[in-house]
mmCIF file with all atom_site columns, C-alpha atoms in Angstrom:
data_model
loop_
_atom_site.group_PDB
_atom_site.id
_atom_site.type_symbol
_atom_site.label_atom_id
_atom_site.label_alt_id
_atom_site.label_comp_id
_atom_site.label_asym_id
_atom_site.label_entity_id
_atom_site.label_seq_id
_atom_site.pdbx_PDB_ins_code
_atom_site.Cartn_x
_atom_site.Cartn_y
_atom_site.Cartn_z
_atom_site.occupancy
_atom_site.B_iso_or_equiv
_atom_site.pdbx_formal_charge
_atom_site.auth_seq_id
_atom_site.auth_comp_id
_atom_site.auth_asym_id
_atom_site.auth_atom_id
_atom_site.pdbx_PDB_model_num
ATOM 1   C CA . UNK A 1 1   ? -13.766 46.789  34.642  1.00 53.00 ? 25  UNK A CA 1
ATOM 2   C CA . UNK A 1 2   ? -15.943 49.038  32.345  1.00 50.00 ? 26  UNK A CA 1
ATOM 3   C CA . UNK A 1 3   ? -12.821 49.915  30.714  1.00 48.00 ? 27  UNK A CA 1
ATOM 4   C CA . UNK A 1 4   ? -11.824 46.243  29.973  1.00 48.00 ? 28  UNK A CA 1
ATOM 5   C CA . UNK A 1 5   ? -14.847 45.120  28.292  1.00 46.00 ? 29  UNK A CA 1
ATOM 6   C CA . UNK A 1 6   ? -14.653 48.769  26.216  1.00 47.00 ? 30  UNK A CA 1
ATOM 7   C CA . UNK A 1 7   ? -11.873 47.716  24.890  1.00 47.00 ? 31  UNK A CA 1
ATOM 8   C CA . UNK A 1 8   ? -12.634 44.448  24.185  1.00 46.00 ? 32  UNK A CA 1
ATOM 9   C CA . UNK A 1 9   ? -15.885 45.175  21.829  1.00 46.00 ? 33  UNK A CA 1
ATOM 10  C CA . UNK A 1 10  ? -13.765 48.065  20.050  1.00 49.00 ? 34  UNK A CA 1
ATOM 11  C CA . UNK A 1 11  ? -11.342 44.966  19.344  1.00 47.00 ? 35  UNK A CA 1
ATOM 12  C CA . UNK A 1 12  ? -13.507 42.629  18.288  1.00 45.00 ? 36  UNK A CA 1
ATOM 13  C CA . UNK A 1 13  ? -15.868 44.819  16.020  1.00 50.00 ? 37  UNK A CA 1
ATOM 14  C CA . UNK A 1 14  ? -11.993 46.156  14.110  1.00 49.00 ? 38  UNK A CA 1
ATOM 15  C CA . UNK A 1 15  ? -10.855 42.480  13.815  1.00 47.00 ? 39  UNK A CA 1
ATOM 16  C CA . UNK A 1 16  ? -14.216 40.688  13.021  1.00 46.00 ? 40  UNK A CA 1
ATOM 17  C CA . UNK A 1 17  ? -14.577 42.526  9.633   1.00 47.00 ? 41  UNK A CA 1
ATOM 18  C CA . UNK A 1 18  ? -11.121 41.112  8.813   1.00 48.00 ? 42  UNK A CA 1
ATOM 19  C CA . UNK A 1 19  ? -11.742 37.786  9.434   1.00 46.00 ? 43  UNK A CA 1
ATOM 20  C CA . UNK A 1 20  ? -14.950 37.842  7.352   1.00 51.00 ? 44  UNK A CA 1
ATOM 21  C CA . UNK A 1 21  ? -13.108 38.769  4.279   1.00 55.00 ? 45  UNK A CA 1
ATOM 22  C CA . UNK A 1 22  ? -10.375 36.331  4.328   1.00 56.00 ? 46  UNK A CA 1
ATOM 23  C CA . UNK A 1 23  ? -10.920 33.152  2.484   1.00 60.00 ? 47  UNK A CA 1
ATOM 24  C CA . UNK A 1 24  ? -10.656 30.466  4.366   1.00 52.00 ? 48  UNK A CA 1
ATOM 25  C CA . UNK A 1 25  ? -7.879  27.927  3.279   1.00 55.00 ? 49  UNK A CA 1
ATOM 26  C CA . UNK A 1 26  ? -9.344  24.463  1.535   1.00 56.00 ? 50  UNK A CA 1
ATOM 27  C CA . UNK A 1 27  ? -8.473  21.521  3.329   1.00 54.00 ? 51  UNK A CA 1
ATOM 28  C CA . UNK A 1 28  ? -7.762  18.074  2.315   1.00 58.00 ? 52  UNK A CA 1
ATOM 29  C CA . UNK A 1 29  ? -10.032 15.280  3.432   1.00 64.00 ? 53  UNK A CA 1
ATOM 30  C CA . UNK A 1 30  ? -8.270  12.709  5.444   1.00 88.00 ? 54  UNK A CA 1
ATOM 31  C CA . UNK A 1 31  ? -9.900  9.797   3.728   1.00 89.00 ? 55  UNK A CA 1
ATOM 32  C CA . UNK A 1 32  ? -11.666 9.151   0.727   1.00 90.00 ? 56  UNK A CA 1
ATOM 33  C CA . UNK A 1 33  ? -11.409 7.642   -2.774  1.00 91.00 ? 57  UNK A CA 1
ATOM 34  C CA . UNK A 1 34  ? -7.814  7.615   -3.767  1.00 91.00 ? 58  UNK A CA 1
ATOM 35  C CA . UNK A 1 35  ? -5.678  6.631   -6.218  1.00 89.00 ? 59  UNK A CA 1
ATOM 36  C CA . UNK A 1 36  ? -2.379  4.331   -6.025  1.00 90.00 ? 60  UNK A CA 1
ATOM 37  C CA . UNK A 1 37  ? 1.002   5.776   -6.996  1.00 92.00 ? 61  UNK A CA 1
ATOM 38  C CA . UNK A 1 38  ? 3.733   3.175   -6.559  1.00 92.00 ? 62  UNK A CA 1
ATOM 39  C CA . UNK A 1 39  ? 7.103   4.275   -5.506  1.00 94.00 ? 63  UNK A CA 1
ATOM 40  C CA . UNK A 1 40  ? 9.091   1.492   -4.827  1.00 95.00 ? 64  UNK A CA 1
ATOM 41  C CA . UNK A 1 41  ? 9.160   -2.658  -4.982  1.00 95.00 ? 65  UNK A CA 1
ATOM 42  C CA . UNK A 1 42  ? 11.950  -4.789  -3.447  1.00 94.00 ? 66  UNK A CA 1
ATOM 43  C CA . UNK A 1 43  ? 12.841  -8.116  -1.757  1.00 92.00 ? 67  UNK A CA 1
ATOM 44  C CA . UNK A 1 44  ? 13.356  -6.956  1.902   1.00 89.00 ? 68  UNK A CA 1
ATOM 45  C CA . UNK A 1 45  ? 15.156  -9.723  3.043   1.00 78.00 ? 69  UNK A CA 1
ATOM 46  C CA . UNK A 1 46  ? 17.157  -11.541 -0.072  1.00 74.00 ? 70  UNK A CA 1
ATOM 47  C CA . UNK A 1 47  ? 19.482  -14.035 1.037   1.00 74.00 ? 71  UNK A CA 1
ATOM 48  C CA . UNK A 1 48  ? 20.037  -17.756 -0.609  1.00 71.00 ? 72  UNK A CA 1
ATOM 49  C CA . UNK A 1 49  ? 18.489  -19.402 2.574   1.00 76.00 ? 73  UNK A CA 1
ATOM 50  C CA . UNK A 1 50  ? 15.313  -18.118 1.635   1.00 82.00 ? 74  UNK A CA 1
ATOM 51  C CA . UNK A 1 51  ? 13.022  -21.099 -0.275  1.00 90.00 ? 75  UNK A CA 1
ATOM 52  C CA . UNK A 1 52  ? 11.193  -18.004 -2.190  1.00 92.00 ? 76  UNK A CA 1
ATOM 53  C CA . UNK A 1 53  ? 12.940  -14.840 -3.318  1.00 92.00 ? 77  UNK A CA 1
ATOM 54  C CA . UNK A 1 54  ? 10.582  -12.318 -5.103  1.00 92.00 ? 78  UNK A CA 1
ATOM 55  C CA . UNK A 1 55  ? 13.336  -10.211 -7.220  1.00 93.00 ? 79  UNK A CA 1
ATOM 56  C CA . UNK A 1 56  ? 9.973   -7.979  -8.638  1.00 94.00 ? 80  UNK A CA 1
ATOM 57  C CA . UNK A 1 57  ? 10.598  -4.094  -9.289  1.00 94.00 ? 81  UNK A CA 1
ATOM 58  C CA . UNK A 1 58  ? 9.057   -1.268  -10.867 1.00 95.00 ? 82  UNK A CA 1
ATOM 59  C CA . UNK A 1 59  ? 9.250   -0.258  -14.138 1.00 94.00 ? 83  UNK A CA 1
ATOM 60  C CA . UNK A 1 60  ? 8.278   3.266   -15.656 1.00 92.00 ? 84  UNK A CA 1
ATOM 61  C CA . UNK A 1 61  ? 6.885   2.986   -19.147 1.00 90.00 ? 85  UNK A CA 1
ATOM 62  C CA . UNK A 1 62  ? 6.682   5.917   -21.569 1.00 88.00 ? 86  UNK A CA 1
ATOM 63  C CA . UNK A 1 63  ? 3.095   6.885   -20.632 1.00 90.00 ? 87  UNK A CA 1
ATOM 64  C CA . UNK A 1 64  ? 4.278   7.261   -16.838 1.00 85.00 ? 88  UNK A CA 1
ATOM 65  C CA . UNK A 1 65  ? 2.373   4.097   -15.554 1.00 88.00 ? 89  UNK A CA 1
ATOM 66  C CA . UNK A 1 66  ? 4.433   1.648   -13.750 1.00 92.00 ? 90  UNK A CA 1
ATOM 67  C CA . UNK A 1 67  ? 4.501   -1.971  -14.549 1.00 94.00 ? 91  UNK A CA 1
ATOM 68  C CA . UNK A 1 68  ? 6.170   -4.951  -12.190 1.00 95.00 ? 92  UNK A CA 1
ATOM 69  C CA . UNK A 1 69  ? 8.889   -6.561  -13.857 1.00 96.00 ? 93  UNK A CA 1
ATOM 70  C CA . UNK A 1 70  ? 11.618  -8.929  -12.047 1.00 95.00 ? 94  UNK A CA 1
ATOM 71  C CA . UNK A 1 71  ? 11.319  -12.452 -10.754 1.00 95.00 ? 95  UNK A CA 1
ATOM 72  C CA . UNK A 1 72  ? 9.718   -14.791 -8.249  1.00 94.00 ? 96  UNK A CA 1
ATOM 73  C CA . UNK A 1 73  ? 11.994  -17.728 -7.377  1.00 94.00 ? 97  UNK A CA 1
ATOM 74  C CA . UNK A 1 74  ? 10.756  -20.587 -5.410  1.00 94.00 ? 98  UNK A CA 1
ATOM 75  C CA . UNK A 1 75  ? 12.452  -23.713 -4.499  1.00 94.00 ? 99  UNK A CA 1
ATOM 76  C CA . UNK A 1 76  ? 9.053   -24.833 -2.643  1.00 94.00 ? 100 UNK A CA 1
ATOM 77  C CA . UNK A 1 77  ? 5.850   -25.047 -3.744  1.00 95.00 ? 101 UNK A CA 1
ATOM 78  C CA . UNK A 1 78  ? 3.335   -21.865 -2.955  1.00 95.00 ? 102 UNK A CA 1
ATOM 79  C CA . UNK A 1 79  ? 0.436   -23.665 -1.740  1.00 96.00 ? 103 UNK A CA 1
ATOM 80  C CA . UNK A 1 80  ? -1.716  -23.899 1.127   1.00 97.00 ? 104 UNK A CA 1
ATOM 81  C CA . UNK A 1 81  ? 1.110   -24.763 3.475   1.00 96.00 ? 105 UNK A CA 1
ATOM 82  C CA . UNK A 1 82  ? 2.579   -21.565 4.420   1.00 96.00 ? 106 UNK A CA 1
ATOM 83  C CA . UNK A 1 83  ? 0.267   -18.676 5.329   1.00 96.00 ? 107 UNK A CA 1
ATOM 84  C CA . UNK A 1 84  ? 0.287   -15.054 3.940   1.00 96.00 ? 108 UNK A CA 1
ATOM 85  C CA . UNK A 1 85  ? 0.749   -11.902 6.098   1.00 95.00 ? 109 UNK A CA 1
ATOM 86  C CA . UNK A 1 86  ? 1.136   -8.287  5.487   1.00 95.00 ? 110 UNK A CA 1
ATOM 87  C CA . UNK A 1 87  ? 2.051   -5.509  7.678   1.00 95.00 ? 111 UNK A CA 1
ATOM 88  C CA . UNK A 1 88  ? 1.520   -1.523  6.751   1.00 95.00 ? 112 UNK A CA 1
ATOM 89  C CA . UNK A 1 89  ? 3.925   1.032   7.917   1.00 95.00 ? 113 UNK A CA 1
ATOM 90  C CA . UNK A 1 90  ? 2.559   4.866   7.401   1.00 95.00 ? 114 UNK A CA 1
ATOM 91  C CA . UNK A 1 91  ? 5.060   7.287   7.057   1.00 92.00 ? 115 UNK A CA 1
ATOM 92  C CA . UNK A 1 92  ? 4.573   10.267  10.017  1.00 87.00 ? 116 UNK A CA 1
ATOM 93  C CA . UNK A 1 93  ? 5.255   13.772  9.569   1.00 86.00 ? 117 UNK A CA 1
ATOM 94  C CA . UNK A 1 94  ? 8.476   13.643  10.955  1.00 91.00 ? 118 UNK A CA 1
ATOM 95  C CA . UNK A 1 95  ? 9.353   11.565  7.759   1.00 89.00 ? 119 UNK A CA 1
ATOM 96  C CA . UNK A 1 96  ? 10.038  8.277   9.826   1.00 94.00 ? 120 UNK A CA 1
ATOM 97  C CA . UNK A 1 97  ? 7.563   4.827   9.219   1.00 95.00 ? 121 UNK A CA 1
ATOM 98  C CA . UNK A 1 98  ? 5.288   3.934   11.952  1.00 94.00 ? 122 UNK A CA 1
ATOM 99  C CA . UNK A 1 99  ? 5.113   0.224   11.761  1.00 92.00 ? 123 UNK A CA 1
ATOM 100 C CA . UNK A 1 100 ? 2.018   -1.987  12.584  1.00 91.00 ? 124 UNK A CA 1
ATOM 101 C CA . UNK A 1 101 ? -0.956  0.741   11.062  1.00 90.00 ? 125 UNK A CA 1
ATOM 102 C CA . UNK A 1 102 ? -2.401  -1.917  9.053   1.00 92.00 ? 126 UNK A CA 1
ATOM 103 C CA . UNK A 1 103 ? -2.097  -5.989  10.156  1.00 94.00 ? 127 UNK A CA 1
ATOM 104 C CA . UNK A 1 104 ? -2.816  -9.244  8.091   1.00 94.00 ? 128 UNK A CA 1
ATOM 105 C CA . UNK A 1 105 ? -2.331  -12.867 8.451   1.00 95.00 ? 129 UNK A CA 1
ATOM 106 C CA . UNK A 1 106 ? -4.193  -15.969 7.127   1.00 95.00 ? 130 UNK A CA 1
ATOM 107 C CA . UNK A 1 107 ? -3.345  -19.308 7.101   1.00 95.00 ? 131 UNK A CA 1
ATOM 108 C CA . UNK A 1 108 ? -3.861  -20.924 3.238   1.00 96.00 ? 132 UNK A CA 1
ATOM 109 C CA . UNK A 1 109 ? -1.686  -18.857 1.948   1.00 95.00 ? 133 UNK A CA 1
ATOM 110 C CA . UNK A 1 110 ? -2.356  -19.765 -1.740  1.00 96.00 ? 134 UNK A CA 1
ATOM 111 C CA . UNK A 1 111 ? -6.177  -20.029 -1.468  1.00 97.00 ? 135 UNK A CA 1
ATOM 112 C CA . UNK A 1 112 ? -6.196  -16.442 0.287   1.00 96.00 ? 136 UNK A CA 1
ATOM 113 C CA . UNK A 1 113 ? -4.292  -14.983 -2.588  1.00 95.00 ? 137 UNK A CA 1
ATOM 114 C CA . UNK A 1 114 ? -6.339  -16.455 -5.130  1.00 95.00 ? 138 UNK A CA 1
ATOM 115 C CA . UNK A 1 115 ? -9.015  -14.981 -3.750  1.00 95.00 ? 139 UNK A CA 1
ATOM 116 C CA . UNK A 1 116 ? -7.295  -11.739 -3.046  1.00 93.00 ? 140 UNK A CA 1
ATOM 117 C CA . UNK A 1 117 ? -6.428  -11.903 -6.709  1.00 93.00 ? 141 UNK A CA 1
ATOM 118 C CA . UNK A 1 118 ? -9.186  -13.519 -8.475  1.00 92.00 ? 142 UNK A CA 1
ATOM 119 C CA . UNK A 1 119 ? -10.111 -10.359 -10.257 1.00 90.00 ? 143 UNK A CA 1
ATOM 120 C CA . UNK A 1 120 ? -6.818  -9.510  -12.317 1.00 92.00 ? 144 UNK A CA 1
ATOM 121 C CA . UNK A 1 121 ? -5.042  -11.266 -14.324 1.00 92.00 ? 145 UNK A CA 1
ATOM 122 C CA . UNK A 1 122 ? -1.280  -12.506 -12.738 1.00 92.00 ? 146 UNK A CA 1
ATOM 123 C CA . UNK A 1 123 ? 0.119   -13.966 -15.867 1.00 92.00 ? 147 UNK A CA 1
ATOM 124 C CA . UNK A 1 124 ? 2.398   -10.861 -16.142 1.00 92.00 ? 148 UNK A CA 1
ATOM 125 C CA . UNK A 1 125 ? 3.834   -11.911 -13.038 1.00 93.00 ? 149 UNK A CA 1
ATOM 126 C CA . UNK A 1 126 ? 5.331   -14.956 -14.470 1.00 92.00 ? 150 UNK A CA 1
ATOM 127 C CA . UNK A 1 127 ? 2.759   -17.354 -13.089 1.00 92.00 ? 151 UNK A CA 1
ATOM 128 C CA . UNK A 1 128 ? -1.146  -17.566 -12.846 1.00 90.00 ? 152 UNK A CA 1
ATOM 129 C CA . UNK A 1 129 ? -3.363  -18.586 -10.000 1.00 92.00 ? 153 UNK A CA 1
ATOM 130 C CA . UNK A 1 130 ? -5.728  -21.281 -11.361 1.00 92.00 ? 154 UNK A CA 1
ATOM 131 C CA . UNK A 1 131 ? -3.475  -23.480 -9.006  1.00 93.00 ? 155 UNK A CA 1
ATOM 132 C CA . UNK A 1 132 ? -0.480  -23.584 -6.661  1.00 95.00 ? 156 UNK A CA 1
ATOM 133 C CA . UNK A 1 133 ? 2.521   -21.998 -7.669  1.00 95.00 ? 157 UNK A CA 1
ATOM 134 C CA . UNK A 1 134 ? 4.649   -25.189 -8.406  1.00 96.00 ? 158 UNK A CA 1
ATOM 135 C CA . UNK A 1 135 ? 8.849   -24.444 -7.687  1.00 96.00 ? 159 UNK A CA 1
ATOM 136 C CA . UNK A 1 136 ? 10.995  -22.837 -10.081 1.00 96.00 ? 160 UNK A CA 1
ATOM 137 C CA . UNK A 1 137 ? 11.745  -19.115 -11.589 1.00 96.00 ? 161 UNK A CA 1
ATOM 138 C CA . UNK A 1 138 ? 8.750   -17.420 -12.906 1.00 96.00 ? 162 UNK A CA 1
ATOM 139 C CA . UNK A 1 139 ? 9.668   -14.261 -14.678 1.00 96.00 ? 163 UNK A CA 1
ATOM 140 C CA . UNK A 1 140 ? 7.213   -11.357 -14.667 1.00 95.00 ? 164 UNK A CA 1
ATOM 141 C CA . UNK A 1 141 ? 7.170   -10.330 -18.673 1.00 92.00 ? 165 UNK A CA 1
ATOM 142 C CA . UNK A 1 142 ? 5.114   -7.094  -17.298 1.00 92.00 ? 166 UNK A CA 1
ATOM 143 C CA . UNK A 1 143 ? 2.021   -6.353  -15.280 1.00 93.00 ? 167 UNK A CA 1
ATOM 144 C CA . UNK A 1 144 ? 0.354   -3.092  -14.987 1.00 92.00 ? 168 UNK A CA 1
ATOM 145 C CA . UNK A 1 145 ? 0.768   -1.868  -11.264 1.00 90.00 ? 169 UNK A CA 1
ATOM 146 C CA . UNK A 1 146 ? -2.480  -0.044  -11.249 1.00 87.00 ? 170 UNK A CA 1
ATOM 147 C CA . UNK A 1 147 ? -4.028  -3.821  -11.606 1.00 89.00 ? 171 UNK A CA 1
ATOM 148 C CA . UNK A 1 148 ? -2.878  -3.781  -8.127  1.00 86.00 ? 172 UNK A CA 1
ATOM 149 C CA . UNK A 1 149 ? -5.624  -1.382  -7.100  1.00 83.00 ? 173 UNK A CA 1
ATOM 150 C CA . UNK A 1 150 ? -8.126  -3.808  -7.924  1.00 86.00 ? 174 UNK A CA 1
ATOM 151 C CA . UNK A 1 151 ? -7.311  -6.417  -5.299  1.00 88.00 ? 175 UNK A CA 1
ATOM 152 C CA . UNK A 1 152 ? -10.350 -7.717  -3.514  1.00 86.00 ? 176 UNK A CA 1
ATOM 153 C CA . UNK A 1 153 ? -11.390 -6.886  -0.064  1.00 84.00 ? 177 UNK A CA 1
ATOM 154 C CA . UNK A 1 154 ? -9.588  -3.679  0.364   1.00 84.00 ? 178 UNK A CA 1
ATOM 155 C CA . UNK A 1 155 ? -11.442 -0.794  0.875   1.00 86.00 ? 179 UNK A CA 1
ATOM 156 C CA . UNK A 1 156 ? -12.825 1.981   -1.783  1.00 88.00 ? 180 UNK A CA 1
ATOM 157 C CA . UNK A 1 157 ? -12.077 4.747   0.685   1.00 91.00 ? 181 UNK A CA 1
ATOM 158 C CA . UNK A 1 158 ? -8.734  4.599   2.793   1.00 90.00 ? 182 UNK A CA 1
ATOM 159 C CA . UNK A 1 159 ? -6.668  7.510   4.862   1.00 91.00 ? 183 UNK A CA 1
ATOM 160 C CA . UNK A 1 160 ? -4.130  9.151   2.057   1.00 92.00 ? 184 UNK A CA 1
ATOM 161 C CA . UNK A 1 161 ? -0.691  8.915   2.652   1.00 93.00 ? 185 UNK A CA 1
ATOM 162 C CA . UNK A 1 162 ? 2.781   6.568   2.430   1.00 95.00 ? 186 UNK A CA 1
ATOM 163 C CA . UNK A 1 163 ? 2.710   3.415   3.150   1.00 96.00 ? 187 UNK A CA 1
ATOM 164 C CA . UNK A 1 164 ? 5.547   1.034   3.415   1.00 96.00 ? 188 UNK A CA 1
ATOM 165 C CA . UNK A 1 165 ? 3.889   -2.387  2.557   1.00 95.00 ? 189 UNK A CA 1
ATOM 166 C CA . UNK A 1 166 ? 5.854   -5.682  3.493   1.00 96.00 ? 190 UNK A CA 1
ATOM 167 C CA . UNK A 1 167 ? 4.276   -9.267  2.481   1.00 95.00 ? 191 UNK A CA 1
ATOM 168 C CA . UNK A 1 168 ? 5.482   -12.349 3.834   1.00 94.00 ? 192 UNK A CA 1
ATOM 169 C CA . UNK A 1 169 ? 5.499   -15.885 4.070   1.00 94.00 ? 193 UNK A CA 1
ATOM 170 C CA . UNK A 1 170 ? 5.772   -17.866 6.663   1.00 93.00 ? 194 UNK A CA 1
ATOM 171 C CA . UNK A 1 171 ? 4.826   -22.020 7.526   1.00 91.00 ? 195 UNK A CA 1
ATOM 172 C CA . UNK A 1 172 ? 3.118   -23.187 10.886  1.00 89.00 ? 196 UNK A CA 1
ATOM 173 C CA . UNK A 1 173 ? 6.419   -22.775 13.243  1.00 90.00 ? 197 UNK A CA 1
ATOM 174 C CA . UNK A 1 174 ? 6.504   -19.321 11.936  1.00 88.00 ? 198 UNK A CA 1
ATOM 175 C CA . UNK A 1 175 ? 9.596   -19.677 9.858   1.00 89.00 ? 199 UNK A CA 1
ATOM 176 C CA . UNK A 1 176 ? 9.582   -16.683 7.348   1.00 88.00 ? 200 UNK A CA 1
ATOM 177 C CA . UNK A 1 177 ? 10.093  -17.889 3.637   1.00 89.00 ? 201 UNK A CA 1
ATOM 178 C CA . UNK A 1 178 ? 10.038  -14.835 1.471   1.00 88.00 ? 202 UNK A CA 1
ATOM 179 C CA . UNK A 1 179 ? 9.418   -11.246 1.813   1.00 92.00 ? 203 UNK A CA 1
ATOM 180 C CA . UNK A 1 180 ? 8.299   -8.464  -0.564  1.00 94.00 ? 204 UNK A CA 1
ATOM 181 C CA . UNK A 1 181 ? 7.648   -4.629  0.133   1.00 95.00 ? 205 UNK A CA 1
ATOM 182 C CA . UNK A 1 182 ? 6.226   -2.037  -1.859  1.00 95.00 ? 206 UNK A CA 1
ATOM 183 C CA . UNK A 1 183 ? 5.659   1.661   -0.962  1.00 95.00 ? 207 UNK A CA 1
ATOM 184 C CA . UNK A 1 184 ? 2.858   2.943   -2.043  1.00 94.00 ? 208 UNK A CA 1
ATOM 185 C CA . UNK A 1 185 ? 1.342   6.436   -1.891  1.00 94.00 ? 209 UNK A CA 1
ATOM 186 C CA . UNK A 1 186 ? -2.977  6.926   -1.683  1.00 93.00 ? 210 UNK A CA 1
ATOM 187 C CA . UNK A 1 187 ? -3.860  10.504  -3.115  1.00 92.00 ? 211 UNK A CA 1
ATOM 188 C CA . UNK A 1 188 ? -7.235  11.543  -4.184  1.00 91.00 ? 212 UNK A CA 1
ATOM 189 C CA . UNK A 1 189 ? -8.392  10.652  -7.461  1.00 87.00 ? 213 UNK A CA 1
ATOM 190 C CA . UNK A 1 190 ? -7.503  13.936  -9.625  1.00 77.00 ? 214 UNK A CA 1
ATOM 191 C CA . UNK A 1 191 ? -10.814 15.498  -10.751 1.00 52.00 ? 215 UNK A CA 1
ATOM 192 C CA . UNK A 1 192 ? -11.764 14.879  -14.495 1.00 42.00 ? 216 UNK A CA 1
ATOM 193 C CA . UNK A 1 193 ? -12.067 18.716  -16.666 1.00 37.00 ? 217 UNK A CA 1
#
């Protein structure tokens, strides 16, 4: 027994000093402040049946920011008669999405995305929000992605990571109407020199 612990404070006193010295590696808050990089925008389920296709994608400019250009096609009105809902994927570390992370649904679904919106200008989206979207093709002409960030009611601080975002439309029997997703990656804002 005497021998045991012997041995055990001669290894702790030779590996202690090591352990001092070693720097300890720097690790990555979970959440915090972030910035948006957008990877991807598509219509995830374009068919002609659907009354509104969103035909938006991404477009890199020459100064590496990303801009949504494409169309939104509607052959009903966006107004308060269909309701707005969003579901968040996050993509695990096995590289596979986890659906349901985030959930969102109101009904109004034009007066909730005025108000989502009511900060940044939609115009280079092909429409504005001042009132209902009336039906028709509105081309997006180019608006700045990073606008995107600006969105009100989502948080300042948010887990980094990928996140597969879908947005959808539906009416009160639940009968889906459009659908857009965008991935989008949160990293921490890169520190200013």
């Amino acid at each position: 027994m005497k021998l045991s612990v012997i041995f055990v404070l001669i290894f702790v006193s030779c590996v202690k000093p090591q352990l001092k010295n070693k720097p300890l590696p720097k690790l990555t808050p979970l959440i915090g402040e972030y910035r948006a990089e957008f990877k991807n925008m598509y219509n995830c389920n374009p068919t002609k049946e659907n009354k509104i296709n969103t035909n938006y994608y991404l477009n890199k400019m020459s100064d590496g920011s990303m801009e949504v250009k494409g169309n939104i096609s509607l052959s009903i009105p966006f107004d308060d008669n269909l309701s707005v809902g969003a579901n968040a994927a996050t993509r695990g570390a096995d590289g596979n999405w986890k659906n349901n992370a985030y959930i969102f649904h109101a009904e109004r679904g034009y007066t909730t995305t005025k108000n989502f919106f009511s900060n940044i200008d939609t115009s280079g989206l092909g429409f504005n929000l001042k009132s209902p979207i009336p039906v028709g093709v509105h081309i997006a002409t180019g608006f700045n992605a990073s606008d995107l960030e600006n969105i009100n009611y989502i948080p300042k601080k948010f887990a980094y990571g990928s996140y597969k975002i879908r947005v959808f439309l539906t009416d009160k029997k639940n009968q889906h109407f459009g659908c857009l997703e965008t991935i989008v990656q949160l990293k921490p804002p890169s520190k200013i020199l």
